Amino acid sequence: MHALSYLTLDREARQLRPADVAAFAAQIGGGVLAADDSGYEEARKVWNATVDRRPALIARCLSDSDVQAAVRFATSHRMLVSIRSGGHHIAGNAVADGGLMIDMSALRTVVVDPARRTARVGAGALLGDLDRASQAHGLAVPLGINSTTGVAGLTLGGGFGWLTRRLGLTIDSLLAATIVTADGEVRRVSATSEPELFWAVRGGGGNFGVATSFEYQLHAVGPELHAGLVVYPFAQARQVLRAWRDFNAGAPDELSVWAVLRKAPPLPFLPTSAHGTAVVVFALVHSGAMADGQRAAAPVLAFGDPIASALGPTPYAGFQTAFDPLLTPGGRNYWKSNNFSALTDAALDVVIDSAADLPGPECEIFLAQLGGAMARVKPQDTAFIGRDASYIMNVHGRWSDPRDDDKVRAWARRSFEAAAPHATGAGYVNFLTEDEAERVAVSYGANHARLQAAKRRYDPANLFRMNLNIAPAPAAATAPA
Ligand SMILES: Cc1cc2nc3c(=O)[nH]c(=O)nc-3n(C[C@H](O)[C@H](O)[C@H](O)COP(=O)(O)OP(=O)(O)OC[C@H]3O[C@@H](n4cnc5c(N)ncnc54)[C@H](O)[C@@H]3O)c2cc1C
């Protein structure tokens, strides 16, 4: 076996001796993959197909001690580290050319305690794993809207979805996590154990260590609730979006209505004549009693003259998979995202103009309605500061032909820039792309300095830098004890 090339934290090329690699592999429960090994090509793939990177080694971790061994190996070789759980982050930081990928994807166990209404979840679990296990008991954690997203990345960045207005962000239900920090220690973090680290990981992303498991408070949800879609022609966009915005101001927290501007997919309840035409889709979930949901959501059918609707009793876990067919892995994706504290008429006009110019049939702009319970937590109580966002817009450029890379990216950037004067300036770190490092500090706002101090305390050498990075504070500024 030959020496293996890798990149250091400063991206200098170095070599690993075969004996060192073999000794390392023997410590990792799921084994270690290098480029020649079968399984390597599959293991290095992430959701966004524009990311095509080749790590030097992939450590398939099955336990806390595997992760400790991987962190110590990386530290002793100053090796560039990436952490992969669900592999969904658009920026592709789960994988680094020449680096060591700490692959958590095999740790998918979910253990629900229905009496305590808690769930202990392995860091490799996908949202669908957690939804299925908790919904078996009529329970849920507020998660995102695509069942193949990773619980770990979603949680560490904040996490929002259909239940956020009623129950808060994913991190607002996080009771504890187990984190392997850069010094190789396993730390259980909670409100009472390592509280500063617990504060930092609730929004601070993968900056503070490798999470191996999470413990959540579960809430009674469904299992059936009132949910579905109402579809309007794009020609009515201005009228229906304004009506939606005005309606939202008085909507109960149980109801979330998101707007999606795109070309209509061939949904069975739509007339075939509407397939492929420009539409405004309102996707909604009411997580309270069914009759309340029917009543509360009825006005959505009267924003204009809908093409069609499909609303009614729906299994929550099923609705959590409803958008999976539009979000399959392997597509090329480029996103730009803005937070809005309010949507003015002018802001909506800008969004409509951008959607009138979609560069492809898979591209869309969605506006997620937030507020409610999420906004009632103080911005300084967790690292996630963007609680003033009543809406998050995501310009979702999605395509398959690499020849369209420039065209779609240019549209996404144009759409983002046009909306920026109406937005807060902050972004949601889970939606930022790899070329948006300069938005990280702005997006953490007044929490950034405290995050930098925590980073200095827990990762002073910035081992975990393959992310939307929070640089350690200079030596003088340490985190409060
Ligand atoms: C199709 C799609 C739909 C989405 N929908 C939503 C949504 O509805 N709501 C929402 O809030 N977000 C949503 N997101 C964004 C999602 O929250 C982020 O992409 C998130 O980072 C995904 O987590 P992951 O584990 O799959 O990603 P990965 O790419 O595996 O990880 C992303 C980053 O998180 C860090 N990380 C991952 N695992 C660990 C770990 N175990 N320990 C420490 N750090 C870790 C690393 O820095 C890593 O680079 C969506 C994303 C996609 C692609």
Short mmCIF file of N, CA and C and ligand atoms in Angstrom, two decimals, residues 47 83-90 93-94 104 123 144-146 149-150 152-154 156 159-160 206 209-211 327 335 428 430-431 466-467, ligand 1:
data_model
loop_
_atom_site.label_atom_id
_atom_site.label_comp_id
_atom_site.label_asym_id
_atom_site.label_seq_id
_atom_site.Cartn_x
_atom_site.Cartn_y
_atom_site.Cartn_z
N TRP A 47 -26.17 15.48 -0.92
CA TRP A 47 -27.46 15.72 -1.60
C TRP A 47 -27.29 16.61 -2.84
N ILE A 83 -17.74 16.90 8.76
CA ILE A 83 -18.69 16.04 9.49
C ILE A 83 -19.91 15.83 8.60
N ARG A 84 -20.27 14.56 8.41
CA ARG A 84 -21.45 14.27 7.59
C ARG A 84 -22.48 13.54 8.42
N SER A 85 -23.71 14.06 8.36
CA SER A 85 -24.82 13.31 8.96
C SER A 85 -25.80 12.97 7.85
N GLY A 86 -26.79 13.86 7.59
CA GLY A 86 -27.72 13.59 6.49
C GLY A 86 -27.16 13.97 5.12
N GLY A 87 -26.08 14.76 5.10
CA GLY A 87 -25.47 15.17 3.83
C GLY A 87 -26.29 16.16 3.03
N HIS A 88 -27.23 16.86 3.68
CA HIS A 88 -28.16 17.72 2.93
C HIS A 88 -27.72 19.16 2.78
N HIS A 89 -26.74 19.59 3.58
CA HIS A 89 -26.49 21.03 3.53
C HIS A 89 -26.05 21.43 2.12
N ILE A 90 -26.69 22.50 1.65
CA ILE A 90 -26.49 22.98 0.28
C ILE A 90 -25.02 23.32 0.01
N ASN A 93 -20.50 21.19 2.94
CA ASN A 93 -19.38 21.13 3.89
C ASN A 93 -19.23 19.77 4.58
N ALA A 94 -20.16 18.86 4.31
CA ALA A 94 -20.03 17.51 4.87
C ALA A 94 -18.84 16.77 4.27
N MET A 104 -21.33 10.14 10.11
CA MET A 104 -22.23 9.73 11.20
C MET A 104 -23.48 9.02 10.68
N ALA A 123 -27.07 10.65 15.72
CA ALA A 123 -26.79 11.82 14.88
C ALA A 123 -26.95 11.54 13.39
N GLY A 144 -37.93 19.84 9.92
CA GLY A 144 -38.10 20.43 8.60
C GLY A 144 -39.12 19.68 7.77
N ILE A 145 -39.23 20.04 6.50
CA ILE A 145 -40.35 19.57 5.68
C ILE A 145 -39.95 18.52 4.65
N ASN A 146 -38.73 17.99 4.74
CA ASN A 146 -38.29 16.99 3.76
C ASN A 146 -37.70 15.82 4.56
N THR A 149 -33.82 14.86 5.07
CA THR A 149 -32.84 15.78 5.68
C THR A 149 -32.31 15.16 6.98
N GLY A 150 -31.07 15.45 7.32
CA GLY A 150 -30.47 14.93 8.54
C GLY A 150 -30.93 15.69 9.77
N ALA A 152 -29.25 15.94 12.49
CA ALA A 152 -28.12 16.61 13.15
C ALA A 152 -27.90 18.01 12.60
N GLY A 153 -27.68 18.12 11.29
CA GLY A 153 -27.41 19.44 10.73
C GLY A 153 -28.59 20.37 10.93
N LEU A 154 -29.79 19.84 10.74
CA LEU A 154 -30.99 20.66 10.91
C LEU A 154 -31.06 21.21 12.34
N LEU A 156 -28.62 21.51 14.65
CA LEU A 156 -27.51 22.38 15.05
C LEU A 156 -27.65 23.78 14.46
N GLY A 159 -33.52 24.72 12.85
CA GLY A 159 -34.56 23.78 12.46
C GLY A 159 -35.97 24.36 12.53
N PHE A 160 -36.58 24.54 11.37
CA PHE A 160 -37.99 24.99 11.39
C PHE A 160 -38.80 24.21 10.36
N GLY A 206 -22.06 23.16 13.14
CA GLY A 206 -21.06 22.14 13.49
C GLY A 206 -19.76 22.72 13.99
N GLY A 209 -18.02 20.85 17.79
CA GLY A 209 -17.70 19.45 18.04
C GLY A 209 -18.60 18.56 17.21
N VAL A 210 -18.41 17.26 17.38
CA VAL A 210 -19.21 16.29 16.63
C VAL A 210 -20.33 15.80 17.55
N ALA A 211 -21.56 16.08 17.17
CA ALA A 211 -22.70 15.57 17.96
C ALA A 211 -22.90 14.11 17.61
N LEU A 327 -37.52 16.95 -4.17
CA LEU A 327 -36.25 17.29 -3.50
C LEU A 327 -35.33 16.09 -3.43
N TRP A 335 -28.89 27.91 -3.75
CA TRP A 335 -29.94 28.63 -3.02
C TRP A 335 -29.45 30.01 -2.62
N TYR A 428 -30.50 32.41 7.28
CA TYR A 428 -30.61 31.19 8.09
C TYR A 428 -29.39 30.33 7.75
N ASN A 430 -28.57 27.38 7.95
CA ASN A 430 -28.79 26.09 7.28
C ASN A 430 -29.10 26.24 5.80
N PHE A 431 -29.32 27.47 5.35
CA PHE A 431 -29.60 27.70 3.93
C PHE A 431 -28.46 28.43 3.21
N MET A 466 -14.71 23.31 8.61
CA MET A 466 -15.38 22.99 7.35
C MET A 466 -16.88 23.13 7.57
N ASN A 467 -17.30 24.38 7.65
CA ASN A 467 -18.70 24.71 7.96
C ASN A 467 -18.87 26.20 7.71
C1 LIG B 1 -34.17 19.40 0.45
C2 LIG B 1 -33.89 20.16 1.70
C3 LIG B 1 -34.93 20.59 2.50
C4 LIG B 1 -34.68 21.31 3.66
N1 LIG B 1 -35.72 21.72 4.43
C5 LIG B 1 -35.48 22.36 5.59
C6 LIG B 1 -36.54 22.74 6.44
O1 LIG B 1 -37.71 22.53 6.16
N2 LIG B 1 -36.24 23.36 7.60
C7 LIG B 1 -34.96 23.62 7.97
O2 LIG B 1 -34.76 24.17 9.05
N3 LIG B 1 -33.94 23.29 7.18
C8 LIG B 1 -34.16 22.67 6.00
N4 LIG B 1 -33.12 22.32 5.19
C9 LIG B 1 -31.77 22.74 5.55
C10 LIG B 1 -31.15 21.72 6.50
O3 LIG B 1 -31.54 22.04 7.80
C11 LIG B 1 -29.62 21.79 6.38
O4 LIG B 1 -29.25 21.44 5.10
C12 LIG B 1 -28.95 20.87 7.41
O5 LIG B 1 -27.60 21.24 7.52
C13 LIG B 1 -29.03 19.43 6.97
O6 LIG B 1 -28.46 18.59 7.90
P1 LIG B 1 -27.73 17.26 7.42
O7 LIG B 1 -27.31 16.55 8.64
O8 LIG B 1 -28.58 16.57 6.44
O9 LIG B 1 -26.53 17.88 6.63
P2 LIG B 1 -24.96 17.61 6.49
O10 LIG B 1 -24.64 18.15 5.13
O11 LIG B 1 -24.59 16.21 6.81
O12 LIG B 1 -24.36 18.53 7.58
C14 LIG B 1 -24.38 19.93 7.43
C15 LIG B 1 -23.37 20.53 8.35
O13 LIG B 1 -23.82 20.40 9.69
C16 LIG B 1 -22.75 20.07 10.54
N5 LIG B 1 -23.02 18.74 11.09
C17 LIG B 1 -23.72 17.73 10.52
N6 LIG B 1 -23.78 16.69 11.34
C18 LIG B 1 -23.09 17.04 12.45
C19 LIG B 1 -22.81 16.38 13.67
N7 LIG B 1 -23.23 15.14 13.90
N8 LIG B 1 -22.08 17.03 14.59
C20 LIG B 1 -21.65 18.29 14.37
N9 LIG B 1 -21.87 18.95 13.23
C21 LIG B 1 -22.60 18.34 12.29
C22 LIG B 1 -21.49 20.10 9.71
O14 LIG B 1 -20.91 21.38 9.79
C23 LIG B 1 -22.01 19.84 8.33
O15 LIG B 1 -21.19 20.42 7.32
C24 LIG B 1 -33.35 21.60 4.02
C25 LIG B 1 -32.30 21.18 3.22
C26 LIG B 1 -32.56 20.47 2.07
C27 LIG B 1 -31.44 20.04 1.19
#
